[in-house]
Tab-separated table of C-alpha atoms and ligand atoms in Angstrom:
chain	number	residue	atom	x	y	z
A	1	UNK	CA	9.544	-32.241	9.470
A	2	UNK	CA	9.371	-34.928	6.989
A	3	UNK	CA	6.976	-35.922	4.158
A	4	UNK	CA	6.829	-38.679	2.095
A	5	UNK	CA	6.858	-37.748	-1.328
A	6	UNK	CA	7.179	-40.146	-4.129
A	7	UNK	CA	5.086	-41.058	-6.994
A	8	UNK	CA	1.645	-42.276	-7.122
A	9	UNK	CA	1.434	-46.061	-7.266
A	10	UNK	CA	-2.551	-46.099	-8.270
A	11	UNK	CA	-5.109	-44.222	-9.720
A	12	UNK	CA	-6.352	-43.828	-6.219
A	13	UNK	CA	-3.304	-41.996	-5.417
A	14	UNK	CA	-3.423	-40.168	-8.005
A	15	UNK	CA	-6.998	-38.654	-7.339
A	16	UNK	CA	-5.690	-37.620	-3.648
A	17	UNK	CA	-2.647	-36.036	-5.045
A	18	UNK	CA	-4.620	-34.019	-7.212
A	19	UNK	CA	-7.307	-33.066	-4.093
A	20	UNK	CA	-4.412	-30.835	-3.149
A	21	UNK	CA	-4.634	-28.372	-5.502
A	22	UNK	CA	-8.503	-29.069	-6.144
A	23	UNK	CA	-8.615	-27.458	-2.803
A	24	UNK	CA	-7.738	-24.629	-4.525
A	25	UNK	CA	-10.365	-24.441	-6.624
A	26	UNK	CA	-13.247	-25.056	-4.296
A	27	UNK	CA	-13.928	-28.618	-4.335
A	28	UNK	CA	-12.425	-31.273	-2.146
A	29	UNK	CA	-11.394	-33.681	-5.343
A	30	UNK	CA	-11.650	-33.467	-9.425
A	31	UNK	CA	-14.742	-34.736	-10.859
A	32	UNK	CA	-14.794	-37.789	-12.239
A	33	UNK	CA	-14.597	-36.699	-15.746
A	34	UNK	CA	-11.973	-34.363	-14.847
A	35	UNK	CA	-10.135	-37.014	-13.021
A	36	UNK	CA	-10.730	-39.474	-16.637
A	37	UNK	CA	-9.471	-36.789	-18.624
A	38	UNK	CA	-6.208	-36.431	-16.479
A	39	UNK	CA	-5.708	-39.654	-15.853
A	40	UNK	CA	-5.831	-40.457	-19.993
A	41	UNK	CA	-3.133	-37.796	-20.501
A	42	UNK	CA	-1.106	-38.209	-17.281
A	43	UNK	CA	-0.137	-42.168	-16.101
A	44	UNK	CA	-0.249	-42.181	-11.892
A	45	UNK	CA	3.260	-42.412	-11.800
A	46	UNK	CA	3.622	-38.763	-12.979
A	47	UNK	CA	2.236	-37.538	-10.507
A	48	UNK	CA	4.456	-36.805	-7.280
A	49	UNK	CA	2.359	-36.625	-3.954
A	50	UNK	CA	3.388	-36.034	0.036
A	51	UNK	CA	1.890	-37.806	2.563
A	52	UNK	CA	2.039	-37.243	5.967
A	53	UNK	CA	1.437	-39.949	8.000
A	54	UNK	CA	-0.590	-41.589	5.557
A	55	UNK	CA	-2.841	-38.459	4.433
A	56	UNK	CA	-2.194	-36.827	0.923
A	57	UNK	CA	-1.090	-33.076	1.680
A	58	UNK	CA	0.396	-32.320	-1.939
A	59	UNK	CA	0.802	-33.156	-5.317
A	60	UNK	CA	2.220	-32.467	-8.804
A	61	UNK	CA	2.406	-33.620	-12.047
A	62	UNK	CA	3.408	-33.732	-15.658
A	63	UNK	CA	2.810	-34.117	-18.547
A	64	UNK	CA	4.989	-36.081	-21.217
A	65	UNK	CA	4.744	-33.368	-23.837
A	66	UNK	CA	6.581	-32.717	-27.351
A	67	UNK	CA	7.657	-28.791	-27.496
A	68	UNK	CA	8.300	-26.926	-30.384
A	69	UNK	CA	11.516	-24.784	-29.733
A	70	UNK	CA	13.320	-22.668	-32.602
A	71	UNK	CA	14.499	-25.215	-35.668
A	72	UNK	CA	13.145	-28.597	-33.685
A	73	UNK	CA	11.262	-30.360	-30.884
A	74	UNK	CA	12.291	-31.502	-27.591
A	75	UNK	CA	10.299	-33.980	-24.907
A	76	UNK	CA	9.430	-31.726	-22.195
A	77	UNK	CA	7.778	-32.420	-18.996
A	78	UNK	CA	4.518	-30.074	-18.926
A	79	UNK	CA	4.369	-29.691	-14.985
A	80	UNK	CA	0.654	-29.363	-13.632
A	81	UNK	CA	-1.984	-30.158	-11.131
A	82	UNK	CA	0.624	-28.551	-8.305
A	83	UNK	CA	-0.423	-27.635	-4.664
A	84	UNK	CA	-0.195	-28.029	-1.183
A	85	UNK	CA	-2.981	-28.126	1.377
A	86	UNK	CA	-2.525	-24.887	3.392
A	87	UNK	CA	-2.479	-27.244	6.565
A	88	UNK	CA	1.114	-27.531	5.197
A	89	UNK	CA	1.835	-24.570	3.433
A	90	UNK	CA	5.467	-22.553	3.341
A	91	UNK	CA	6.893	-26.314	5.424
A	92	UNK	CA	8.623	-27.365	2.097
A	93	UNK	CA	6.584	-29.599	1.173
A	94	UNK	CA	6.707	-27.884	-2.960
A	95	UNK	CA	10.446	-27.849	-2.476
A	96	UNK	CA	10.217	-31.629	-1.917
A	97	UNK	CA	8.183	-32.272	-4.780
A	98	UNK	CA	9.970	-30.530	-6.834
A	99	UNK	CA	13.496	-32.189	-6.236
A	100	UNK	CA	11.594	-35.875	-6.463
A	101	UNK	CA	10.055	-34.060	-10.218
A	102	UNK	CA	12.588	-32.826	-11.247
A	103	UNK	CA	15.322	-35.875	-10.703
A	104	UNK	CA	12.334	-37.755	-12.091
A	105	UNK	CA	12.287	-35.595	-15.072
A	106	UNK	CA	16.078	-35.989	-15.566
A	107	UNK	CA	15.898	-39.643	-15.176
A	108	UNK	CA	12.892	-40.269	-17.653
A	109	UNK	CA	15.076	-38.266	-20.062
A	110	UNK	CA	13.437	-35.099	-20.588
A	111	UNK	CA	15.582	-32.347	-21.429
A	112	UNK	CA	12.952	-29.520	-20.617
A	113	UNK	CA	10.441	-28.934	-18.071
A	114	UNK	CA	7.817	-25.760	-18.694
A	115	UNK	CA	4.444	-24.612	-17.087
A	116	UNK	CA	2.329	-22.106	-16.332
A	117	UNK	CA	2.361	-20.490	-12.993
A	118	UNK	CA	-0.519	-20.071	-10.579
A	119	UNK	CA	1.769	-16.860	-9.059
A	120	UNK	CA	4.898	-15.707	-10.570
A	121	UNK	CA	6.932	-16.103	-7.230
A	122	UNK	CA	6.630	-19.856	-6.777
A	123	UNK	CA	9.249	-21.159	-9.801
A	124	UNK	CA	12.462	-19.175	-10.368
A	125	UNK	CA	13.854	-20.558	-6.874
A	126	UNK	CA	13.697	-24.035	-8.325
A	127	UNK	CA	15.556	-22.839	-11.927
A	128	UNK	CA	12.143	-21.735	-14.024
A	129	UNK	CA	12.406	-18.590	-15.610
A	130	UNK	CA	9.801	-16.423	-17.875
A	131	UNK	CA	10.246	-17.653	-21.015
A	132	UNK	CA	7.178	-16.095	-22.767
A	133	UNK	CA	4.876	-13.072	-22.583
A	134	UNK	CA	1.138	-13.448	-23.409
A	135	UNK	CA	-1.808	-11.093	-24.762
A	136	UNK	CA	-5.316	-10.578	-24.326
A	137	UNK	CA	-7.969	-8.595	-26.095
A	138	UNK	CA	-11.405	-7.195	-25.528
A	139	UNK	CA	-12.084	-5.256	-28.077
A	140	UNK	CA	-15.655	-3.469	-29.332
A	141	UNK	CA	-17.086	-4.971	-32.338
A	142	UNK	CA	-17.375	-2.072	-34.083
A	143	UNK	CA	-14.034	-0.730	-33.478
A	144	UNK	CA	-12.801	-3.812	-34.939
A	145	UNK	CA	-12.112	-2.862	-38.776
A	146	UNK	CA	-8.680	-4.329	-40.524
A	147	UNK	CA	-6.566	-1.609	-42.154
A	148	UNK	CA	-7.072	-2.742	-45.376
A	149	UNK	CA	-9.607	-3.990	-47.170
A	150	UNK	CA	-10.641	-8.060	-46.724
A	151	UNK	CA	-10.980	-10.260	-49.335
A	152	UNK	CA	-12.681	-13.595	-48.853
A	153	UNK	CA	-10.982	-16.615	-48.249
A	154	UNK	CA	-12.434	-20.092	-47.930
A	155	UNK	CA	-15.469	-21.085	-46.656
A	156	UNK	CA	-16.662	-21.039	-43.095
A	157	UNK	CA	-18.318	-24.307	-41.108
A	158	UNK	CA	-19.513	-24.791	-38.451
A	159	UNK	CA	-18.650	-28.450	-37.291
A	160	UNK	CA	-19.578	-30.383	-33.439
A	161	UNK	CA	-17.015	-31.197	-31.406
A	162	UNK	CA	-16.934	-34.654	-31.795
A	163	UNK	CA	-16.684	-34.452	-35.698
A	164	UNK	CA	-13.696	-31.487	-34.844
A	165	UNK	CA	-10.429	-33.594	-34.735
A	166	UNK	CA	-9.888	-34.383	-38.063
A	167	UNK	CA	-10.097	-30.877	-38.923
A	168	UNK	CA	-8.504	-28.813	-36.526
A	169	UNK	CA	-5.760	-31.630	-35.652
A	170	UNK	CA	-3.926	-31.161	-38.545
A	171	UNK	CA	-3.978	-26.935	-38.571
A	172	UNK	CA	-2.754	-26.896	-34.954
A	173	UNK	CA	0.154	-29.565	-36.314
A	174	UNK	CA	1.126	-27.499	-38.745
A	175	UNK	CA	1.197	-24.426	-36.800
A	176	UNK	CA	2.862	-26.188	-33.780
A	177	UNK	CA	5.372	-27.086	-36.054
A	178	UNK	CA	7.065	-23.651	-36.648
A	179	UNK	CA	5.953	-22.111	-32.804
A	180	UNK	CA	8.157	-22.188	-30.297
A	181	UNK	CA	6.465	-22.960	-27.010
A	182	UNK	CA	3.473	-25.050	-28.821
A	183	UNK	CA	3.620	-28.788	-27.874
A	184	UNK	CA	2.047	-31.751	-29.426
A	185	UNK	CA	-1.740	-32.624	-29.224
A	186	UNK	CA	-2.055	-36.250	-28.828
A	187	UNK	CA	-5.518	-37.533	-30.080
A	188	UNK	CA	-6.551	-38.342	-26.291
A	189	UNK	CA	-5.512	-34.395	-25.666
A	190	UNK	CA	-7.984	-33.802	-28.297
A	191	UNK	CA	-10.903	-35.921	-27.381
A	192	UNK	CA	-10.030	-35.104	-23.354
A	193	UNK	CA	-9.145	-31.793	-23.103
A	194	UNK	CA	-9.891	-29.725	-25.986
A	195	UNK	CA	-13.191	-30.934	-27.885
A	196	UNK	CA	-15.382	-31.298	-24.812
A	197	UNK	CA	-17.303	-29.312	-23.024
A	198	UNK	CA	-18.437	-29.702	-19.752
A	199	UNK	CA	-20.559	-27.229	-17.983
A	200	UNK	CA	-18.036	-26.660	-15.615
A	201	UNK	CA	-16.225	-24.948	-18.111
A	202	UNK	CA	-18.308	-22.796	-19.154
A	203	UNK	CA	-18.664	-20.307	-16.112
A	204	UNK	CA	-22.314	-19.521	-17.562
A	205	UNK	CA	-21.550	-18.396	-20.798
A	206	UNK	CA	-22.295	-20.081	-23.843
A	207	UNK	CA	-21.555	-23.607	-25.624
A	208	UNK	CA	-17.986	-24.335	-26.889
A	209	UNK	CA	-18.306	-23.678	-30.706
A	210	UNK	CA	-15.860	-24.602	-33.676
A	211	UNK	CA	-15.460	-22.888	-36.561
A	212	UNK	CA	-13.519	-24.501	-39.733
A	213	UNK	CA	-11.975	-22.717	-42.588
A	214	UNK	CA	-11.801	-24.692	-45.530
A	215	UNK	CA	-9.437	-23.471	-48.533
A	216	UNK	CA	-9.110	-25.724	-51.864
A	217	UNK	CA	-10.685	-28.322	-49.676
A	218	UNK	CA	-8.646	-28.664	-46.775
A	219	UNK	CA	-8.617	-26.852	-43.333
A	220	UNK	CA	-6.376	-23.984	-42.970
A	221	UNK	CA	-8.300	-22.983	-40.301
A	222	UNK	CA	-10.146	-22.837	-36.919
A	223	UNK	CA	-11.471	-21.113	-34.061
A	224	UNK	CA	-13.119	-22.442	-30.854
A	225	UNK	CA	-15.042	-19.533	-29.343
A	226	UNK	CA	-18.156	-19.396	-27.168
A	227	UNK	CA	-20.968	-16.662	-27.445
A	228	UNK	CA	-21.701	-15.203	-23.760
A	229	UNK	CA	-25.209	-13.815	-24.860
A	230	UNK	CA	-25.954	-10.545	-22.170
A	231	UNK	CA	-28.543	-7.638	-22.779
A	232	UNK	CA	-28.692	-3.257	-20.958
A	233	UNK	CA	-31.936	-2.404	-21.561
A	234	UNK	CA	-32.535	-4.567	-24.887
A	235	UNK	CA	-28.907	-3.765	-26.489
A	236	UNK	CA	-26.765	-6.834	-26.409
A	237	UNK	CA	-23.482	-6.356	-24.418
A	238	UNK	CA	-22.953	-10.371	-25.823
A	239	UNK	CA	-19.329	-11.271	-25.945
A	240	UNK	CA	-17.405	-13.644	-28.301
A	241	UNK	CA	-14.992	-15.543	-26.024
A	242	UNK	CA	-12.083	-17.021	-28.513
A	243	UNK	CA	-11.059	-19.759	-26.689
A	244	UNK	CA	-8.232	-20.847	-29.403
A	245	UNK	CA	-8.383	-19.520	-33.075
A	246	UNK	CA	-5.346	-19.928	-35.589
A	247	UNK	CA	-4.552	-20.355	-39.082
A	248	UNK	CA	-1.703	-22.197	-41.558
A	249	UNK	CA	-1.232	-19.502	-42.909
A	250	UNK	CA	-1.333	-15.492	-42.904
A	251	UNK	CA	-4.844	-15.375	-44.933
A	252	UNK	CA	-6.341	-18.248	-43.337
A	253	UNK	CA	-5.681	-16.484	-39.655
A	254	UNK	CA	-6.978	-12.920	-41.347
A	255	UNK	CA	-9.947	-15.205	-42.573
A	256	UNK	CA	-11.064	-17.288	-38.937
A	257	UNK	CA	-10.236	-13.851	-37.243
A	258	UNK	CA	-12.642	-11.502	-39.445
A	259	UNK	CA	-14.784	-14.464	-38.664
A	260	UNK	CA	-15.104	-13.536	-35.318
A	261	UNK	CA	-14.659	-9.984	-35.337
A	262	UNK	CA	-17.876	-10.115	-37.468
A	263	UNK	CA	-20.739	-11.804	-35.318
A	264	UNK	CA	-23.914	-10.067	-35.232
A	265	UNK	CA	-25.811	-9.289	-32.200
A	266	UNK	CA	-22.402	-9.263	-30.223
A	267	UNK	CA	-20.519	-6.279	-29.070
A	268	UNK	CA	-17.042	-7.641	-27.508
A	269	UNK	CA	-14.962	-9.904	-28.651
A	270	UNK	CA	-12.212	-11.272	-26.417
A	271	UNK	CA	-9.461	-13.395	-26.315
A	272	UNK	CA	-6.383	-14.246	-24.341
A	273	UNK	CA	-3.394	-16.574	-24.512
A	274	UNK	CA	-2.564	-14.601	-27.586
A	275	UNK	CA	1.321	-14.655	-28.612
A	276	UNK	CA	2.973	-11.013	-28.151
A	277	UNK	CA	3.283	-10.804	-32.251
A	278	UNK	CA	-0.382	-12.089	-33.147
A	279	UNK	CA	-0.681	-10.257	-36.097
A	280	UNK	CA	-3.640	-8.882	-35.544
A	281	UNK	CA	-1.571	-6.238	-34.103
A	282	UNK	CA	-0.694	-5.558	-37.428
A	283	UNK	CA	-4.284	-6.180	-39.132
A	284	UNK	CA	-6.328	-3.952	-37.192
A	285	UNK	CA	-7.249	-0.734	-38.525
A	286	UNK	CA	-7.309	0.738	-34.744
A	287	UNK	CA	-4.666	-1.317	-33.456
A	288	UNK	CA	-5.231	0.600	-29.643
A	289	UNK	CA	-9.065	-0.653	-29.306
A	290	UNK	CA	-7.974	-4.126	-29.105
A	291	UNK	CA	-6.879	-3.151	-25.794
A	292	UNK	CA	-3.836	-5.258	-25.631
A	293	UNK	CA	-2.926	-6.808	-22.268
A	294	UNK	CA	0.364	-8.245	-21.413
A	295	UNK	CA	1.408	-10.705	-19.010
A	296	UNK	CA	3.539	-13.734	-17.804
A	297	UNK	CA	3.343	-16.433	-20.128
A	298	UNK	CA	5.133	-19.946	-19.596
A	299	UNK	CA	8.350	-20.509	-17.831
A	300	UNK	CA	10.686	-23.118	-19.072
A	301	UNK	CA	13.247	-24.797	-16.863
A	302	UNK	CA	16.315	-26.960	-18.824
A	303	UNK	CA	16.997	-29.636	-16.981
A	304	UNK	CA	19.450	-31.241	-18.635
A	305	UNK	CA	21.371	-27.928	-20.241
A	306	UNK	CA	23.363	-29.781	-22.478
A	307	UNK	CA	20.644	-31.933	-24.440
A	308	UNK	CA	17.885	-29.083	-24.146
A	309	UNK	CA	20.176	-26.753	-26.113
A	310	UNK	CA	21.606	-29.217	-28.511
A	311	UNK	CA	17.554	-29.704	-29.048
A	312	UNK	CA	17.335	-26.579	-30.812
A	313	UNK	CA	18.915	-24.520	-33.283
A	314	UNK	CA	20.709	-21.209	-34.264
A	315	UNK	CA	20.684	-18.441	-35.849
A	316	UNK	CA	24.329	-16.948	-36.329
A	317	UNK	CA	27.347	-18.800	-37.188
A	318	UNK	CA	29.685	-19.410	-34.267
A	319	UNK	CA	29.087	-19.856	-30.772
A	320	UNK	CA	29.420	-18.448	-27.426
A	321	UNK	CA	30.991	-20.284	-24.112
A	322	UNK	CA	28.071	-19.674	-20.752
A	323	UNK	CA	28.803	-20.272	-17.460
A	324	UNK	CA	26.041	-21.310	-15.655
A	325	UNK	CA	25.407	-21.305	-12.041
A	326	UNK	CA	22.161	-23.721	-11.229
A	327	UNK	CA	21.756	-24.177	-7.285
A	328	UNK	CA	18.884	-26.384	-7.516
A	329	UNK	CA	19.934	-28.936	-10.383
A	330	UNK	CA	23.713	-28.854	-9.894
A	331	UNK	CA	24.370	-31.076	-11.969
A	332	UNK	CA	23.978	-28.501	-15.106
A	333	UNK	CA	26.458	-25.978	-13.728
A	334	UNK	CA	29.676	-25.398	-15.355
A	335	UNK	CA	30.706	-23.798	-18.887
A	336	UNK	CA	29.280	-25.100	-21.622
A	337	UNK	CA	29.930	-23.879	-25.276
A	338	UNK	CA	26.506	-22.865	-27.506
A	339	UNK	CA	26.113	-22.967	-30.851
A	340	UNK	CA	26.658	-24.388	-33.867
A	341	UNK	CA	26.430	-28.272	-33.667
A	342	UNK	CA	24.604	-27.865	-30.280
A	343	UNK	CA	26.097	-27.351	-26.927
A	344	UNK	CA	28.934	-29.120	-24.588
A	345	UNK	CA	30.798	-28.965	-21.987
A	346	UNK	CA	34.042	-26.924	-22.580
A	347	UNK	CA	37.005	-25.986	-20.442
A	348	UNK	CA	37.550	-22.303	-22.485
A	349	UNK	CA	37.299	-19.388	-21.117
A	350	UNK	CA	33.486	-17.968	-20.254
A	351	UNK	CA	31.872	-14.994	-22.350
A	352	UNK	CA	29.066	-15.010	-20.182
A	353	UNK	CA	27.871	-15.990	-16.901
A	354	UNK	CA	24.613	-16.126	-15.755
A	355	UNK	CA	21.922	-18.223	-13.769
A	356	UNK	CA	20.323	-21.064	-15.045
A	357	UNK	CA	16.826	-19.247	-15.148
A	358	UNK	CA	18.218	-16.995	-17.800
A	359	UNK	CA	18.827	-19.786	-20.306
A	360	UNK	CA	15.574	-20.731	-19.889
A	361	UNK	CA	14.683	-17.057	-20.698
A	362	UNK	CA	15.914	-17.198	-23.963
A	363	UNK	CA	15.730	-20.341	-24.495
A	364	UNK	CA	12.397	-20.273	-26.871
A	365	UNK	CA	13.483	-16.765	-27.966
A	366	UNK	CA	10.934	-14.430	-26.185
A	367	UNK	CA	13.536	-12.876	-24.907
A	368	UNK	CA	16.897	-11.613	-25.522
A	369	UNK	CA	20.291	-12.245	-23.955
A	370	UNK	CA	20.192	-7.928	-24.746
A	371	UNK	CA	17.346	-8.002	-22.465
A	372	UNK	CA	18.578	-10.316	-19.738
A	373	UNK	CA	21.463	-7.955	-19.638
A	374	UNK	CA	19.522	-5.076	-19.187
A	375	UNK	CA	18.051	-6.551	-16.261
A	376	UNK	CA	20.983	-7.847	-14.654
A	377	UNK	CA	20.857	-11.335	-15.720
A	378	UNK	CA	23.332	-11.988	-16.983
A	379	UNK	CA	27.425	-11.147	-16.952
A	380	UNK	CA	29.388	-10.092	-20.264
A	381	UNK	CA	32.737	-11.152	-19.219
A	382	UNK	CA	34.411	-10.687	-22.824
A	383	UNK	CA	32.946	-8.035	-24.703
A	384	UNK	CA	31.199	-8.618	-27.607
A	385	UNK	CA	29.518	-11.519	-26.349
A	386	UNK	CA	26.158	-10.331	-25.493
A	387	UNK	CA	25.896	-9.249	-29.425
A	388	UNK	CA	26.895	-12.476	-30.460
A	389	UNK	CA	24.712	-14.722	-28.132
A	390	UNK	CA	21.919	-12.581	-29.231
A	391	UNK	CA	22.303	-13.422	-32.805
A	392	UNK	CA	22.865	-17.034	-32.113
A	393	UNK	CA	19.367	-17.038	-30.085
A	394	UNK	CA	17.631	-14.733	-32.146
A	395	UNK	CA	14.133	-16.500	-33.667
A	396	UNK	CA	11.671	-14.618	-35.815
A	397	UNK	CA	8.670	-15.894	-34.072
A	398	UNK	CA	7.370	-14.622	-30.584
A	399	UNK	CA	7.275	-18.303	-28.095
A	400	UNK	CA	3.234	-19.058	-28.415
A	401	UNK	CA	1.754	-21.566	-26.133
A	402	UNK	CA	-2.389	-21.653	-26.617
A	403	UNK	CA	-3.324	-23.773	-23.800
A	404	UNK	CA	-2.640	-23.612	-20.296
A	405	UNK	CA	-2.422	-27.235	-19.114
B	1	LIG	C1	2.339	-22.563	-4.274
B	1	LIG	C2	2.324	-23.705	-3.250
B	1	LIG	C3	2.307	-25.043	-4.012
B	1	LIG	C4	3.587	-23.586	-2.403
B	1	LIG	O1	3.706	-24.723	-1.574
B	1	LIG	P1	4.538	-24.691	-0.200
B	1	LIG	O2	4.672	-26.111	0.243
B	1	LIG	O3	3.946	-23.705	0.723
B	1	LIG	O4	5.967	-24.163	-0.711
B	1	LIG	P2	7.329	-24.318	0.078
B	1	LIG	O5	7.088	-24.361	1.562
B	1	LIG	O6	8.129	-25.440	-0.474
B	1	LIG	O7	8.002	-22.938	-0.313
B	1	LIG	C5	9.325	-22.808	-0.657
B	1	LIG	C6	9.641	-21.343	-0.747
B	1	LIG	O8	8.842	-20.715	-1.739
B	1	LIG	C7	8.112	-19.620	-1.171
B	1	LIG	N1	6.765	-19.647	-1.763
B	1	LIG	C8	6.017	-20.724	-1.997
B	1	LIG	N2	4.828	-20.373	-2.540
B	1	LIG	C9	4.861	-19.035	-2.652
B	1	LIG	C10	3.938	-18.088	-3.129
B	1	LIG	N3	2.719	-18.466	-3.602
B	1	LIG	N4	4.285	-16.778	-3.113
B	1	LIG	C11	5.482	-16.413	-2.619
B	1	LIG	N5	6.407	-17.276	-2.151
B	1	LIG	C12	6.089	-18.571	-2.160
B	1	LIG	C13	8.053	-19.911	0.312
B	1	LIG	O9	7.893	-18.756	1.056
B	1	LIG	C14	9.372	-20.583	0.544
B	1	LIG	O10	10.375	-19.584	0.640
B	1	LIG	P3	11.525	-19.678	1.733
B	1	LIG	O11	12.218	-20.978	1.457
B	1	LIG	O12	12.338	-18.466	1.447
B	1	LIG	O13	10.820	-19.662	3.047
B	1	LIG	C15	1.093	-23.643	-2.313
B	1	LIG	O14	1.083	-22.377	-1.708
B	1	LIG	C16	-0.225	-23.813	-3.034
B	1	LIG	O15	-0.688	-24.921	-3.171
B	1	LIG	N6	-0.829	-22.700	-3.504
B	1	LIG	C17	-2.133	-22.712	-4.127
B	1	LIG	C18	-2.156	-23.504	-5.431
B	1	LIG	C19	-1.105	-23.044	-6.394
B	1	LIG	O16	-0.887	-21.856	-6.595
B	1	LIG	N7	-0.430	-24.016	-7.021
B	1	LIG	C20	0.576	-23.763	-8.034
B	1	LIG	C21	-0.062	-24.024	-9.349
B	1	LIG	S1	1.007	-23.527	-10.687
């Protein structure tokens, strides 16, 4: 069977491709202000759909993103908005959007694609691998004491939405600046995506809220968070959602977060997308009751190996020569030498071989080439190597991506 999969030539395209995975979550098309708010961020042409004989039975998208990686920033296509009808499901019709994506995400000159997958089965056969790990809390209030003693800093407001930008903008700049896996907020991302909300979003609980830490006069600060207000028998069981909270630096997080862990009338607080070294981990005086949870965060594909890994830098003098084996984008396969200066194509001998989804593995540095090789994913073929590619990708933060888009 064939489809017809190209990309959308109108905004009325684009609202059919995307009824394929709206399918999925219980409506036959996006909203209208959903389908403003994606088409602001996302041009039609983005978005890849397949049509069979003239009817829309899949779509996906992107994103033109900026991504923080260790030591610089690389354009990235943030993939999104992906399904297929199930009238067409497990026919190929994702393996044909993701060739036209992905050779559309070579030719636009994107380096990088990432995302965040609906099920972690779906990617790795078209090059993704798991690039990050990502926490959750849900932790009592009262259990929520820091180790040490808090000293004030700043001063709290409270500020709407639609005053927000020019104070959380430049916080989440500067912390996107030094996080691998964060990506640039355009002001349309703001205004779209982040400082509204719809009712839709709010699955009954409370209004979005934002909270702004000022220090010497500036923002250093901020926390979106909602208040889901619940009562047993006249106690509040209340939760504090934290929707996004982060500082610019280590007092101004310990500042937003005591924030939070301190509303009255509230018993939980909880939070997710957390990166794995939030250091709250480190704050808390009873470290367990935050109840950590773990899971898959994003999953980065390179699509062009050379440029994606001459995008970022390392940490160890040297380099290290990979053979890579990449079935789906063969045009990255081959032996290319990492390291200082970047990476090229070599003719030396290989030190390692290993799959393209394993460069994408370390590629942010949440994980180890130590770790892939623990797993079997990767091949020391000179020893050594593994030791030295680990200190070449080592980073000292933990990948961190806030949002799933
Ligand atoms: C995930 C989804 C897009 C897959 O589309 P599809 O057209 O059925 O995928 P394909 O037919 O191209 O599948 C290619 C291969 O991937 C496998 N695969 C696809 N989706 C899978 C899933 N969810 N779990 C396990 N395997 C899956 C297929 O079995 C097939 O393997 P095979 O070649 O060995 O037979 C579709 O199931 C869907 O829309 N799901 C709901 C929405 C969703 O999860 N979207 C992704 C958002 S990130």
């Amino acid at each position: 069977m064939s489809w017809d999969v190209r990309p959308c030539a109108s905004a009325k395209e684009q609202r059919e491709a995307m009824s394929a995975i709206w399918h999925y979550f219980g409506r036959s098309a996006p909203r209208d202000d959903q389908m403003t708010s994606l088409a602001s961020l996302m041009p039609a042409e983005r978005m890849h759909g397949a049509w069979d004989g003239g009817r829309v039975v899949g779509g996906a998208g992107a994103f033109a993103l900026q991504l923080t990686v260790p030591g610089g920033r690389v354009r990235t296509a943030g993939v999104s908005v992906v399904g297929v009808l199930p009238t067409h499901r497990r026919r190929g019709v994702l393996t044909a959007m993701m060739r036209a994506q992905l050779d559309a995400v070579r030719a636009q000159g994107e380096p990088v694609a990432y995302l965040w997958a609906s099920e972690d089965r779906i990617y790795g056969r078209f090059g993704y691998g798991l690039a990050s790990l990502t926490g959750e809390i849900d932790l009592a209030r009262d259990r929520a004491g820091f180790y040490a003693g808090f000293e004030p800093f700043g001063r709290a407001r409270l500020v709407p939405l639609v005053e927000a930008e020019p104070f959380v903008a430049p916080v989440w700049d500067r912390v996107a600046a030094e996080t691998p896996g964060m990506f640039g907020r355009t002001p349309a991302w703001w205004q779209s995506r982040t400082l509204v909300d719809p009712d839709w979003r709010r699955g009954g609980g409370g209004e979005l809220q934002c909270v702004v830490l000022e220090a010497d006069g500036s923002p250093a600060a901020y926390a979106l968070y909602r208040i889901n207000l619940t009562f047993d028998r006249g106690v509040s069981t209340s939760t504090v959602v934290v929707v996004e909270a982060m500082g610019d630096s280590p007092r101004a997080t310990q500042a937003v977060w005591r924030y939070l862990l301190d509303m009255d009338w509230v018993a939980r607080v909880r939070g997710g997308l957390l990166p794995l070294d939030h250091p709250l981990l480190l704050l808390a005086a009873e470290p367990r009751q935050l109840r950590f949870g773990v899971r898959d965060g994003v999953w980065v594909r390179l699509v062009d190996v050379g440029a994606a890994l001459s995008a970022r830098t390392y940490a160890a003098a040297g380099s290290i020569v990979v053979d890579v084996t990449d079935g789906f984008c063969p045009w990255n396969a081959g032996r290319w030498r990492i390291g200082e200066g970047g990476a090229e194509r070599t003719s030396a001998g290989p030190d390692l071989r290993c799959d393209v989804t394993a460069l994408g593995a370390v590629y942010l540095g949440g994980f180890t080439w130590a770790q892939l090789a623990r797993a079997l994913r990767v091949e020391e073929l000179r020893p050594g190597a593994l030791a030295r590619a680990t200190a070449l990708f080592r980073s000292d933060r933990a990948p961190w991506c806030p949002e799933i888009f």
